[in-house]
Amino acid sequence: MNKIAIAIHGGAGQNSEFIEANYDAYLEGLKAALEQGYALLQKGSSALDVVEATVRILEDNPLFNAGKGSALNSNGKVEMDAAIMDGKSHAAGAVSMVTQVKNPISLARKVMSNTKHVHIAGYGALELAKLNQLELMPEDYFIVERQINDLKEEKSYGHGTVGCVALDASGHLASATSTGGISNSLPGRVGDSCMIGAGCYANTQCASSCTGDGELIIINVIAHRVALLMELKGMPLQAACDNVIRNIDNPINGDVGMISVDVDGNIGFSFNCDRMHRAGIDHSGNMVVDIYEKGSMLRPDK
Amino acid sequence: MNKIAIAIHGGAGQNSEFIEANYDAYLEGLKAALEQGYALLQKGSSALDVVEATVRILEDNPLFNAGKGSALNSNGKVEMDAAIMDGKSHAAGAVSMVTQVKNPISLARKVMSNTKHVHIAGYGALELAKLNQLELMPEDYFIVERQINDLKEEKSYGHGTVGCVALDASGHLASATSTGGISNSLPGRVGDSCMIGAGCYANTQCASSCTGDGELIIINVIAHRVALLMELKGMPLQAACDNVIRNIDNPINGDVGMISVDVDGNIGFSFNCDRMHRAGIDHSGNMVVDIYEKGSMLRPDK
């Protein structure tokens, strides 16, 4: 069989008491999603199917800020964004301001495969979900206590965006990203997760998914920049990720993180903050499941 | 005085009888907007102020597909997108699914300067417009006969997106793009014009605005790709534009065009289709106002 690889994230940002209190549950959630995605790759599923299926698992897990467990905007409402991109064809689908749809990533896939558009927002996205008979849930399905508290206390640990990148046995790459946005955002705020080139990008060389301060990810067009550092400068994957995320000469003034996979099955993880919930299995079957940096004082197992 | 330069576009795509019949009016509209923008630069206005003011003029001109004259979606409704980016600070603002707001580019500017977000869509954008006391118009203000006919006849000459890029006397660059989208699109469709890196991008080296088949501009992240060809490969501006838009080895399978200006006041125009409504004045004061390609059989003055 050809090389396969997968990586996922569940957000990057500052540490919080909630994360510390749920450390084991987060690791378990990451590992479960990773292993299910990897099993699909082993069975020969396409990268595109795998990133969608894996992100659905993370959307259904209320610990993460996507699908169930999404952040609440300043009106106390959930509005979700998601995007998916096929590295082989460069086809992409994205949705924003999504309500009611249990799995926004699957709606993004429908935009890609069933419309002539790349991005559909708001009521148009909901109409498309109904037309495609996607599962809808009442608004309170998405709302969890942690997010109610974050909004009340004007805290935002909302950086729990999820994402998945994969290389399949046919040598194709794909990326998927899904988010509930940020706590206390203005209504209608659209973040990086659904922006092709910013929070989600894939081509024939690499696939990336980003998380963190979305506005910084948008203006730095981070996922596309990593791809072009590889294409135009011949940089290896991890170096390209670090060049963008942890560049000392040209720092990003906020919390950002990214996961990437290249066509050889290498995995890149890079973040410039306390933690990035992440997991991956590379071309050699090496597994990583982690939250804090190696050596960080924040690690319970330090 | 330091070098100044400005370029504008009013869409790229196929030729049409409407364009032929209104050839002189289009040239006049382009020239008027260009000269007003240039006069502001000569008075020392910032690139950011100039691109906003110039795009407002084009939005108000019913010949172009932005503001008054916007395309109608499949529900017969106008939903507009716009983005603005400051090359100096990399700050950006964008709006999508905008209704009622006379000048969406000014709303994008408000997102940039008055919120912590980059992109606000739909009802959230309208709320922000009201909060900032931007001028609102009834829905029928935006609708013109040409667009009603295009929707009826299922034609889309809707590629009349407008944009402006400028270099000011302080050496700063900015880009602005505004559109009414495409005729007969699905409701909620969001195009490239409001996507930072796709239809609008500016940094300290160059500023670009794109037009044409928006979905192709999004998945190719065109404006950002031109910027990185300059940054990472040292390509001159026009060569970088042509490398993306007219690349024979890696063609874009649809109609696209772009305008760019670099920090030396060079102007780049590139399109791969019948026409791009365009105008510019470069560092030496050389003026171009044109629609078809030089030497094209479509030119009335051929």
Coordinates of C-alpha atoms in Angstrom, one line a residue:
Chain A
M1 CA 0.0 0.0 0.0
N2 CA 1.1 3.6 -0.6
K3 CA 1.9 5.8 2.3
I4 CA -1.1 7.3 4.3
A5 CA -1.1 9.9 7.0
I6 CA -3.6 11.9 9.0
A7 CA -3.5 14.8 11.4
I8 CA -6.2 16.6 13.4
H9 CA -6.5 19.5 15.7
G10 CA -9.0 20.7 18.3
G11 CA -7.9 24.3 18.6
A12 CA -5.0 26.4 19.7
G13 CA -4.6 29.2 22.2
Q14 CA -4.1 29.9 25.9
N15 CA -4.4 27.3 28.6
S16 CA -7.6 27.3 30.8
E17 CA -8.9 25.6 33.9
F18 CA -11.5 23.9 31.8
I19 CA -8.8 22.3 29.6
E20 CA -6.8 21.2 32.7
A21 CA -9.9 19.7 34.3
N22 CA -10.7 17.8 31.1
Y23 CA -7.2 16.9 30.0
D24 CA -7.8 13.2 29.8
A25 CA -11.2 13.6 28.0
Y26 CA -9.6 15.9 25.4
L27 CA -6.8 13.4 24.7
E28 CA -9.4 10.6 24.5
G29 CA -11.5 12.6 22.1
L30 CA -8.6 13.4 19.9
K31 CA -7.4 9.8 19.9
A32 CA -10.8 8.4 19.1
A33 CA -11.3 10.7 16.1
L34 CA -7.7 10.1 14.9
E35 CA -8.1 6.3 15.0
Q36 CA -11.4 6.3 13.2
G37 CA -10.0 8.5 10.5
Y38 CA -6.9 6.4 10.2
A39 CA -8.9 3.2 10.0
L40 CA -10.8 4.7 7.0
L41 CA -7.6 5.5 5.3
Q42 CA -6.4 2.0 5.8
K43 CA -9.5 0.7 4.2
G44 CA -8.7 2.8 1.2
S45 CA -11.2 5.7 1.7
S46 CA -10.3 8.9 -0.1
A47 CA -8.7 11.8 1.8
L48 CA -11.8 13.9 1.1
D49 CA -14.1 11.3 2.7
V50 CA -11.7 10.9 5.6
V51 CA -11.3 14.5 6.5
E52 CA -15.1 15.0 6.4
A53 CA -15.8 11.9 8.5
T54 CA -13.2 12.8 11.1
V55 CA -14.3 16.4 11.4
R56 CA -17.9 15.2 11.9
I57 CA -16.7 13.2 14.9
L58 CA -15.0 16.3 16.4
E59 CA -18.1 18.4 15.6
D60 CA -20.2 15.9 17.6
N61 CA -17.9 16.0 20.6
P62 CA -19.1 18.8 22.9
L63 CA -15.6 19.5 24.2
F64 CA -14.7 21.2 21.0
N65 CA -15.8 24.5 19.6
A66 CA -17.6 23.2 16.4
G67 CA -21.0 21.7 15.9
K68 CA -22.2 20.8 19.4
G69 CA -20.2 22.9 21.8
S70 CA -19.9 26.0 19.6
A71 CA -19.2 29.4 20.9
L72 CA -22.0 31.9 21.4
N73 CA -21.9 35.3 19.7
S74 CA -22.9 38.5 21.5
N75 CA -26.6 37.7 20.9
G76 CA -26.1 34.3 22.6
K77 CA -26.5 32.5 19.3
V78 CA -24.5 29.8 17.6
E79 CA -23.3 30.6 14.0
M80 CA -20.9 28.1 12.6
D81 CA -18.3 28.1 9.7
A82 CA -16.7 25.3 7.9
A83 CA -14.6 24.5 4.7
I84 CA -13.3 21.5 2.9
M85 CA -10.8 21.3 0.0
D86 CA -9.7 18.6 -2.3
G87 CA -6.0 18.8 -3.1
K88 CA -6.2 16.9 -6.3
S89 CA -8.8 19.0 -8.1
H90 CA -8.5 22.2 -6.0
A91 CA -12.3 22.0 -5.6
A92 CA -13.5 23.5 -2.4
G93 CA -16.7 24.1 -0.5
A94 CA -17.3 26.5 2.4
V95 CA -20.2 27.7 4.6
S96 CA -20.6 30.5 7.1
M97 CA -23.2 31.7 9.6
V98 CA -24.6 28.2 9.7
T99 CA -27.4 27.5 12.1
Q100 CA -29.3 24.2 12.9
V101 CA -27.1 22.0 10.7
K102 CA -25.6 19.2 12.9
N103 CA -22.5 18.9 10.8
P104 CA -21.5 22.0 9.0
I105 CA -18.5 20.2 7.4
S106 CA -20.9 18.0 5.5
L107 CA -22.7 21.1 4.3
A108 CA -19.4 22.5 3.0
R109 CA -18.9 19.2 1.1
K110 CA -22.4 19.7 -0.5
V111 CA -21.5 23.2 -1.6
M112 CA -18.4 21.7 -3.2
S113 CA -20.0 18.8 -4.9
N114 CA -23.6 19.9 -5.6
T115 CA -23.3 23.6 -6.5
K116 CA -21.3 25.8 -8.9
H117 CA -20.2 27.9 -5.9
V118 CA -17.5 27.7 -3.3
H119 CA -19.0 29.5 -0.4
I120 CA -22.6 29.9 0.7
A121 CA -23.6 31.8 3.9
G122 CA -26.5 32.2 6.3
Y123 CA -30.0 31.5 5.2
G124 CA -28.7 30.3 1.8
A125 CA -26.6 27.7 3.6
L126 CA -29.6 26.5 5.6
E127 CA -31.7 26.3 2.4
L128 CA -29.0 24.1 0.8
A129 CA -28.9 21.9 3.9
K130 CA -32.6 21.3 3.7
L131 CA -32.4 20.6 0.0
N132 CA -29.7 18.1 0.6
Q133 CA -31.6 16.6 3.6
L134 CA -28.8 17.1 6.0
E135 CA -29.6 16.4 9.7
L136 CA -30.9 19.5 11.4
M137 CA -31.0 20.0 15.2
P138 CA -32.8 22.5 17.4
E139 CA -30.7 25.5 18.5
D140 CA -30.3 24.2 22.0
Y141 CA -28.5 21.1 20.8
F142 CA -25.4 23.1 20.0
I143 CA -25.3 25.0 23.3
V144 CA -23.2 23.7 26.2
E145 CA -22.7 25.1 29.7
R146 CA -19.0 25.9 29.1
Q147 CA -19.9 28.3 26.3
I148 CA -22.7 29.9 28.3
N149 CA -20.2 30.6 31.1
D150 CA -17.5 31.9 28.7
L151 CA -20.0 34.4 27.3
K152 CA -21.2 35.5 30.7
E153 CA -17.7 36.0 32.0
E154 CA -16.6 37.6 28.8
K155 CA -13.8 35.0 28.5
S156 CA -12.9 33.4 25.3
Y157 CA -11.3 30.1 25.4
G158 CA -13.2 29.6 22.2
H159 CA -10.2 28.5 20.3
G160 CA -11.5 25.0 20.0
T161 CA -11.9 25.0 16.2
V162 CA -11.4 21.5 14.8
G163 CA -9.7 20.3 11.6
C164 CA -8.3 17.3 9.8
V165 CA -5.8 16.9 7.0
A166 CA -5.1 13.5 5.3
L167 CA -3.1 11.8 2.6
D168 CA -4.8 8.8 1.1
A169 CA -3.4 5.6 -0.4
S170 CA -3.9 7.1 -3.9
G171 CA -1.5 9.9 -3.0
H172 CA -4.3 12.6 -2.7
L173 CA -4.6 15.2 0.0
A174 CA -7.5 17.0 1.6
S175 CA -8.2 19.4 4.3
A176 CA -11.3 20.2 6.4
T177 CA -11.9 22.9 9.1
S178 CA -15.0 23.6 11.2
T179 CA -15.6 26.1 14.0
G180 CA -18.2 27.7 16.2
G181 CA -16.4 31.0 16.0
I182 CA -15.4 33.1 18.9
S183 CA -17.3 33.9 22.1
N184 CA -19.0 37.3 22.2
S185 CA -18.3 38.0 18.5
L186 CA -20.5 40.4 16.6
P187 CA -23.4 38.7 14.9
G188 CA -22.5 37.7 11.3
R189 CA -18.8 37.5 12.1
V190 CA -17.1 35.1 9.6
G191 CA -13.7 33.7 10.6
D192 CA -10.8 32.0 8.9
S193 CA -12.0 28.4 9.1
C194 CA -14.2 28.8 6.1
M195 CA -11.8 30.9 4.1
I196 CA -9.9 29.0 1.4
G197 CA -6.2 29.8 1.8
A198 CA -6.6 31.1 5.3
G199 CA -7.9 28.4 7.7
C200 CA -8.2 25.6 5.1
Y201 CA -6.2 24.8 2.0
A202 CA -5.0 21.8 0.0
N203 CA -3.2 21.2 -3.2
T204 CA -1.2 18.3 -4.7
Q205 CA 1.8 18.9 -2.4
C206 CA 0.2 19.6 1.0
A207 CA -3.0 20.1 3.0
S208 CA -3.3 22.4 6.0
S209 CA -5.9 23.4 8.6
C210 CA -5.4 26.4 11.0
T211 CA -6.8 27.5 14.3
G212 CA -6.4 30.4 16.7
D213 CA -7.0 34.1 16.3
G214 CA -9.0 33.9 13.1
E215 CA -8.6 37.5 12.0
L216 CA -4.8 37.1 12.0
I217 CA -5.1 33.9 10.0
I218 CA -7.2 35.6 7.4
I219 CA -4.9 38.7 6.9
N220 CA -1.8 36.5 6.8
V221 CA -3.5 33.9 4.4
I222 CA -1.6 31.3 6.5
A223 CA -2.6 28.0 4.9
H224 CA -1.8 29.2 1.4
R225 CA 1.4 30.8 2.5
V226 CA 2.7 27.5 3.8
A227 CA 1.8 25.9 0.5
L228 CA 3.7 28.5 -1.5
L229 CA 6.7 28.3 0.8
M230 CA 6.9 24.7 -0.2
E231 CA 6.1 25.3 -3.9
L232 CA 8.1 28.4 -4.6
K233 CA 11.0 27.9 -2.1
G234 CA 11.1 24.2 -1.8
M235 CA 10.9 24.3 2.0
P236 CA 10.1 21.1 3.8
L237 CA 6.7 20.9 5.5
Q238 CA 7.6 21.4 9.1
A239 CA 10.0 24.3 8.2
A240 CA 7.3 25.9 6.2
C241 CA 4.8 25.7 9.0
D242 CA 7.3 27.1 11.5
N243 CA 8.3 29.8 9.1
V244 CA 4.8 31.1 9.1
I245 CA 3.6 30.4 12.7
R246 CA 6.8 30.9 14.7
N247 CA 8.7 33.3 12.6
I248 CA 10.9 35.4 14.9
D249 CA 11.6 38.1 12.3
N250 CA 8.0 38.4 11.2
P251 CA 5.9 37.3 14.2
I252 CA 2.2 36.9 14.2
N253 CA 0.9 39.0 17.0
G254 CA -1.6 36.5 18.4
D255 CA -2.3 32.8 19.1
V256 CA -2.2 30.7 16.0
G257 CA -1.6 27.0 15.2
M258 CA -1.7 24.7 12.2
I259 CA -1.6 21.1 11.2
S260 CA -0.3 20.0 7.8
V261 CA 0.4 16.8 5.9
D262 CA 2.5 16.6 2.7
V263 CA 2.3 14.2 -0.2
D264 CA 5.1 12.0 1.3
G265 CA 3.0 11.5 4.5
N266 CA 5.1 13.8 6.7
I267 CA 3.1 15.7 9.3
G268 CA 3.7 19.3 10.4
F269 CA 2.5 20.7 13.7
S270 CA 3.2 24.3 14.6
F271 CA 1.8 26.7 17.2
N272 CA 3.0 29.8 19.0
C273 CA 0.9 29.6 22.1
D274 CA 0.3 27.5 25.3
R275 CA -1.3 24.6 23.6
M276 CA -2.7 23.1 20.4
H277 CA -5.0 20.1 20.8
R278 CA -3.5 17.8 18.2
A279 CA -3.0 14.3 17.0
G280 CA -1.5 12.6 14.0
I281 CA -0.2 9.4 12.5
D282 CA 2.5 9.9 9.9
H283 CA 3.7 7.8 6.9
S284 CA 5.6 5.4 9.3
G285 CA 2.7 4.9 11.6
N286 CA 4.1 7.1 14.4
M287 CA 1.3 8.4 16.5
V288 CA 1.2 11.7 18.4
V289 CA -1.6 12.8 20.7
D290 CA -0.9 15.9 22.7
I291 CA -2.1 19.3 24.0
Y292 CA 0.7 21.3 25.4
E293 CA 4.2 21.7 24.1
K294 CA 6.8 19.0 24.8
G295 CA 8.6 20.1 28.0
S296 CA 5.9 22.7 28.9
M297 CA 5.3 23.3 32.6
L298 CA 1.6 23.0 31.8
R299 CA 1.7 19.3 31.1
P300 CA 0.1 17.2 33.8
D301 CA 2.7 14.5 33.1
K302 CA 5.7 16.8 33.1
Chain B
M1 CA 6.6 64.4 -4.1
N2 CA 7.0 60.7 -3.9
K3 CA 5.7 58.5 -6.6
I4 CA 1.9 57.9 -6.7
A5 CA -0.1 55.5 -8.9
I6 CA -3.6 54.2 -9.2
A7 CA -5.4 51.5 -11.2
I8 CA -9.1 50.5 -11.3
H9 CA -11.2 47.8 -12.9
G10 CA -14.8 47.4 -13.8
G11 CA -14.9 43.7 -14.4
A12 CA -13.4 41.1 -16.8
G13 CA -15.1 38.4 -18.9
Q14 CA -16.7 37.8 -22.3
N15 CA -17.8 40.6 -24.6
S16 CA -21.5 41.4 -24.8
E17 CA -23.8 43.5 -27.0
F18 CA -24.5 45.7 -23.9
I19 CA -20.8 46.5 -23.5
E20 CA -20.5 47.3 -27.2
A21 CA -23.5 49.5 -27.1
N22 CA -22.2 51.3 -24.1
Y23 CA -18.5 51.4 -25.0
D24 CA -18.1 55.1 -24.7
A25 CA -20.1 55.4 -21.5
Y26 CA -17.9 52.7 -19.9
L27 CA -14.7 54.5 -20.9
E28 CA -16.1 57.7 -19.6
G29 CA -17.1 56.1 -16.3
L30 CA -13.7 54.5 -15.8
K31 CA -11.9 57.7 -16.7
A32 CA -14.0 59.8 -14.3
A33 CA -13.4 57.5 -11.4
L34 CA -9.7 57.2 -12.2
E35 CA -9.2 61.0 -12.4
Q36 CA -11.0 61.6 -9.1
G37 CA -8.9 59.0 -7.4
Y38 CA -5.7 60.4 -8.8
A39 CA -6.6 63.9 -7.8
L40 CA -7.0 62.7 -4.2
L41 CA -3.6 61.0 -4.4
Q42 CA -2.1 64.3 -5.7
K43 CA -3.6 66.1 -2.7
G44 CA -1.8 63.7 -0.4
S45 CA -4.8 61.4 0.6
S46 CA -3.9 58.0 1.9
A47 CA -4.1 55.0 -0.4
L48 CA -6.7 53.6 1.9
D49 CA -8.9 56.7 1.6
V50 CA -8.4 56.8 -2.2
V51 CA -9.3 53.2 -2.9
E52 CA -12.5 53.6 -0.8
A53 CA -13.5 56.9 -2.5
T54 CA -12.8 55.6 -6.0
V55 CA -14.7 52.3 -5.5
R56 CA -17.7 54.4 -4.1
I57 CA -17.8 56.2 -7.5
L58 CA -17.8 52.9 -9.4
E59 CA -20.5 51.5 -7.0
D60 CA -22.7 54.5 -7.7
N61 CA -22.3 54.1 -11.5
P62 CA -25.2 51.7 -12.7
L63 CA -23.1 50.4 -15.6
F64 CA -21.0 48.3 -13.2
N65 CA -22.0 45.3 -11.2
A66 CA -21.5 46.7 -7.7
G67 CA -23.7 48.9 -5.5
K68 CA -26.4 50.3 -8.0
G69 CA -26.4 47.9 -10.9
S70 CA -25.7 44.8 -9.0
A71 CA -26.5 41.3 -10.3
L72 CA -29.7 39.6 -9.1
N73 CA -29.5 36.2 -7.5
S74 CA -31.9 33.3 -8.3
N75 CA -34.4 34.9 -5.9
G76 CA -34.2 38.2 -7.9
K77 CA -32.4 39.8 -4.9
V78 CA -29.3 41.9 -4.7
E79 CA -26.6 40.6 -2.2
M80 CA -23.3 42.5 -2.3
D81 CA -19.7 41.7 -1.2
A82 CA -16.8 44.0 -0.7
A83 CA -13.4 44.1 0.9
I84 CA -10.6 46.6 1.6
M85 CA -7.0 46.0 2.8
D86 CA -4.3 48.3 4.0
G87 CA -0.9 47.2 2.8
K88 CA 1.0 49.0 5.5
S89 CA -0.7 47.4 8.6
H90 CA -2.2 44.4 6.8
A91 CA -5.5 45.4 8.4
A92 CA -8.5 44.4 6.4
G93 CA -12.3 44.6 6.4
A94 CA -14.8 42.6 4.4
V95 CA -18.6 42.2 4.1
S96 CA -20.8 39.8 2.3
M97 CA -24.6 39.3 1.6
V98 CA -25.0 43.0 2.1
T99 CA -28.4 44.5 1.4
Q100 CA -29.6 48.1 1.5
V101 CA -26.2 49.7 2.0
K102 CA -25.5 52.2 -0.8
N103 CA -21.7 51.7 -0.6
P104 CA -20.6 48.3 0.6
I105 CA -16.9 49.3 0.4
S106 CA -17.5 51.9 3.1
L107 CA -19.1 49.2 5.3
A108 CA -16.0 47.0 4.7
R109 CA -13.9 49.9 5.9
K110 CA -16.0 50.2 9.0
V111 CA -15.5 46.5 9.8
M112 CA -11.8 47.2 9.5
S113 CA -11.6 50.3 11.6
N114 CA -14.5 49.9 14.1
T115 CA -14.6 46.2 15.0
K116 CA -12.1 43.5 16.1
H117 CA -13.2 41.4 13.1
V118 CA -12.2 41.1 9.5
H119 CA -15.4 39.8 7.9
I120 CA -19.1 40.4 8.8
A121 CA -21.9 39.0 6.8
G122 CA -25.7 39.3 6.2
Y123 CA -27.9 40.7 8.9
G124 CA -24.8 41.4 11.1
A125 CA -23.4 43.6 8.3
L126 CA -26.6 45.5 8.0
E127 CA -26.7 46.0 11.8
L128 CA -23.2 47.4 11.7
A129 CA -24.1 49.7 8.8
K130 CA -27.0 51.2 10.8
L131 CA -24.8 51.5 13.9
N132 CA -22.3 53.5 11.8
Q133 CA -25.1 55.5 10.2
L134 CA -24.1 54.5 6.6
E135 CA -26.5 55.6 3.9
L136 CA -29.2 53.0 3.2
M137 CA -31.3 52.7 0.1
P138 CA -34.5 50.9 -0.7
E139 CA -34.0 47.6 -2.5
D140 CA -35.1 48.9 -5.9
Y141 CA -32.4 51.5 -5.9
F142 CA -29.9 48.8 -6.7
I143 CA -31.8 47.1 -9.4
V144 CA -31.3 48.1 -13.1
E145 CA -33.0 46.8 -16.3
R146 CA -29.8 45.2 -17.6
Q147 CA -29.6 42.9 -14.6
I148 CA -33.4 42.0 -14.8
N149 CA -32.8 41.0 -18.4
D150 CA -29.7 39.0 -17.6
L151 CA -31.6 37.0 -15.0
K152 CA -34.6 36.5 -17.2
E153 CA -32.4 35.3 -20.1
E154 CA -30.2 33.3 -17.8
K155 CA -27.2 35.1 -19.2
S156 CA -24.5 36.3 -17.0
Y157 CA -22.4 39.2 -18.1
G158 CA -22.3 39.9 -14.5
H159 CA -18.5 40.2 -14.4
G160 CA -18.7 43.9 -13.7
T161 CA -17.1 43.7 -10.3
V162 CA -15.1 46.9 -9.5
G163 CA -11.8 47.5 -7.8
C164 CA -9.1 50.0 -7.1
V165 CA -5.5 49.7 -6.0
A166 CA -3.3 52.7 -5.1
L167 CA 0.1 53.8 -4.0
D168 CA 0.1 57.0 -2.0
A169 CA 2.8 59.7 -1.6
S170 CA 3.9 58.1 1.7
G171 CA 4.7 54.9 -0.1
H172 CA 1.7 53.0 1.2
L173 CA -0.5 50.6 -0.8
A174 CA -4.2 49.7 -0.5
S175 CA -6.7 47.6 -2.3
A176 CA -10.5 47.6 -2.5
T177 CA -12.9 45.4 -4.4
S178 CA -16.7 45.5 -4.5
T179 CA -19.3 43.4 -6.4
G180 CA -22.9 42.5 -6.9
G181 CA -22.0 38.9 -7.4
I182 CA -23.2 36.8 -10.3
S183 CA -26.6 36.6 -12.0
N184 CA -28.8 33.7 -11.0
S185 CA -26.4 32.6 -8.2
L186 CA -27.8 30.7 -5.2
P187 CA -28.9 32.9 -2.4
G188 CA -26.2 33.4 0.1
R189 CA -23.4 32.8 -2.4
V190 CA -20.2 34.6 -1.3
G191 CA -17.6 35.3 -4.0
D192 CA -14.0 36.2 -4.2
S193 CA -14.3 40.0 -4.0
C194 CA -14.7 39.9 -0.2
M195 CA -12.1 37.2 0.4
I196 CA -8.7 38.5 1.6
G197 CA -6.0 36.9 -0.5
A198 CA -8.5 35.9 -3.3
G199 CA -10.1 39.0 -4.8
C200 CA -8.4 41.6 -2.6
Y201 CA -5.0 41.8 -1.0
A202 CA -2.3 44.3 -0.2
N203 CA 1.0 44.3 1.6
T204 CA 4.0 46.5 1.7
Q205 CA 5.1 45.5 -1.8
C206 CA 2.0 45.3 -3.9
A207 CA -1.8 45.7 -3.9
S208 CA -4.2 43.7 -6.1
S209 CA -7.8 43.5 -7.0
C210 CA -9.3 40.6 -9.0
T211 CA -12.4 40.1 -11.1
G212 CA -14.0 37.3 -13.2
D213 CA -15.0 33.8 -12.3
G214 CA -15.0 34.3 -8.6
E215 CA -14.9 30.6 -7.6
L216 CA -11.7 30.1 -9.6
I217 CA -10.2 33.2 -8.0
I218 CA -11.0 31.8 -4.5
I219 CA -9.5 28.3 -5.0
N220 CA -6.4 29.8 -6.7
V221 CA -6.0 32.5 -4.0
I222 CA -5.0 34.7 -6.8
A223 CA -4.2 38.1 -5.2
H224 CA -2.0 36.5 -2.5
R225 CA -0.3 34.2 -5.1
V226 CA 0.8 37.3 -7.0
A227 CA 2.1 38.9 -3.8
L228 CA 4.1 35.8 -2.9
L229 CA 5.6 35.4 -6.5
M230 CA 7.0 38.9 -5.9
E231 CA 8.1 38.3 -2.3
L232 CA 9.5 34.7 -2.6
K233 CA 10.6 34.7 -6.2
G234 CA 11.5 38.3 -6.8
M235 CA 9.2 38.5 -9.8
P236 CA 8.4 41.9 -11.2
L237 CA 4.7 43.0 -10.9
Q238 CA 3.5 42.5 -14.5
A239 CA 5.3 39.1 -14.8
A240 CA 3.8 37.9 -11.5
C241 CA 0.3 38.9 -12.6
D242 CA 0.7 37.2 -16.0
N243 CA 2.2 34.1 -14.3
V244 CA -1.0 33.7 -12.4
I245 CA -3.6 34.9 -14.9
R246 CA -2.1 33.8 -18.2
N247 CA 0.1 30.9 -17.2
I248 CA 0.1 28.5 -20.2
D249 CA 1.5 25.6 -18.2
N250 CA -1.0 26.0 -15.4
P251 CA -4.0 27.7 -16.9
I252 CA -7.0 29.0 -15.0
N253 CA -10.0 27.4 -16.7
G254 CA -12.2 30.4 -16.8
D255 CA -12.3 34.1 -17.2
V256 CA -10.2 36.1 -14.7
G257 CA -8.5 39.4 -14.6
M258 CA -6.5 41.5 -12.1
I259 CA -5.1 44.9 -11.5
S260 CA -2.1 45.5 -9.3
V261 CA 0.2 48.3 -8.3
D262 CA 3.6 47.9 -6.6
V263 CA 5.5 50.1 -4.2
D264 CA 7.5 51.7 -7.1
G265 CA 4.3 52.8 -8.8
N266 CA 4.3 50.2 -11.5
I267 CA 0.9 49.0 -12.7
G268 CA 0.1 45.5 -13.6
F269 CA -2.9 44.6 -15.8
S270 CA -3.6 41.0 -16.7
F271 CA -6.6 39.1 -18.0
N272 CA -7.2 35.9 -20.0
C273 CA -10.6 36.8 -21.6
D274 CA -12.2 39.1 -24.2
R275 CA -12.0 42.2 -22.0
M276 CA -11.2 43.8 -18.7
H277 CA -12.7 47.2 -18.1
R278 CA -9.6 49.0 -16.7
A279 CA -7.8 52.2 -16.2
G280 CA -4.6 53.4 -14.5
I281 CA -2.1 56.1 -14.1
D282 CA 1.5 54.9 -13.2
H283 CA 4.5 56.5 -11.4
S284 CA 5.3 58.5 -14.6
G285 CA 1.8 59.8 -15.1
N286 CA 1.1 57.5 -18.0
M287 CA -2.6 57.0 -18.4
V288 CA -4.4 53.9 -19.7
V289 CA -8.2 53.6 -20.1
D290 CA -9.3 50.5 -22.0
I291 CA -11.7 47.6 -22.3
Y292 CA -10.5 45.1 -24.9
E293 CA -7.0 43.9 -25.5
K294 CA -4.7 45.9 -27.6
G295 CA -5.1 44.7 -31.2
S296 CA -8.4 42.9 -30.4
M297 CA -10.9 42.6 -33.2
L298 CA -13.5 43.6 -30.6
R299 CA -12.2 47.2 -30.4
P300 CA -14.4 49.8 -32.0
D301 CA -11.3 51.8 -32.9
K302 CA -9.4 48.8 -34.3

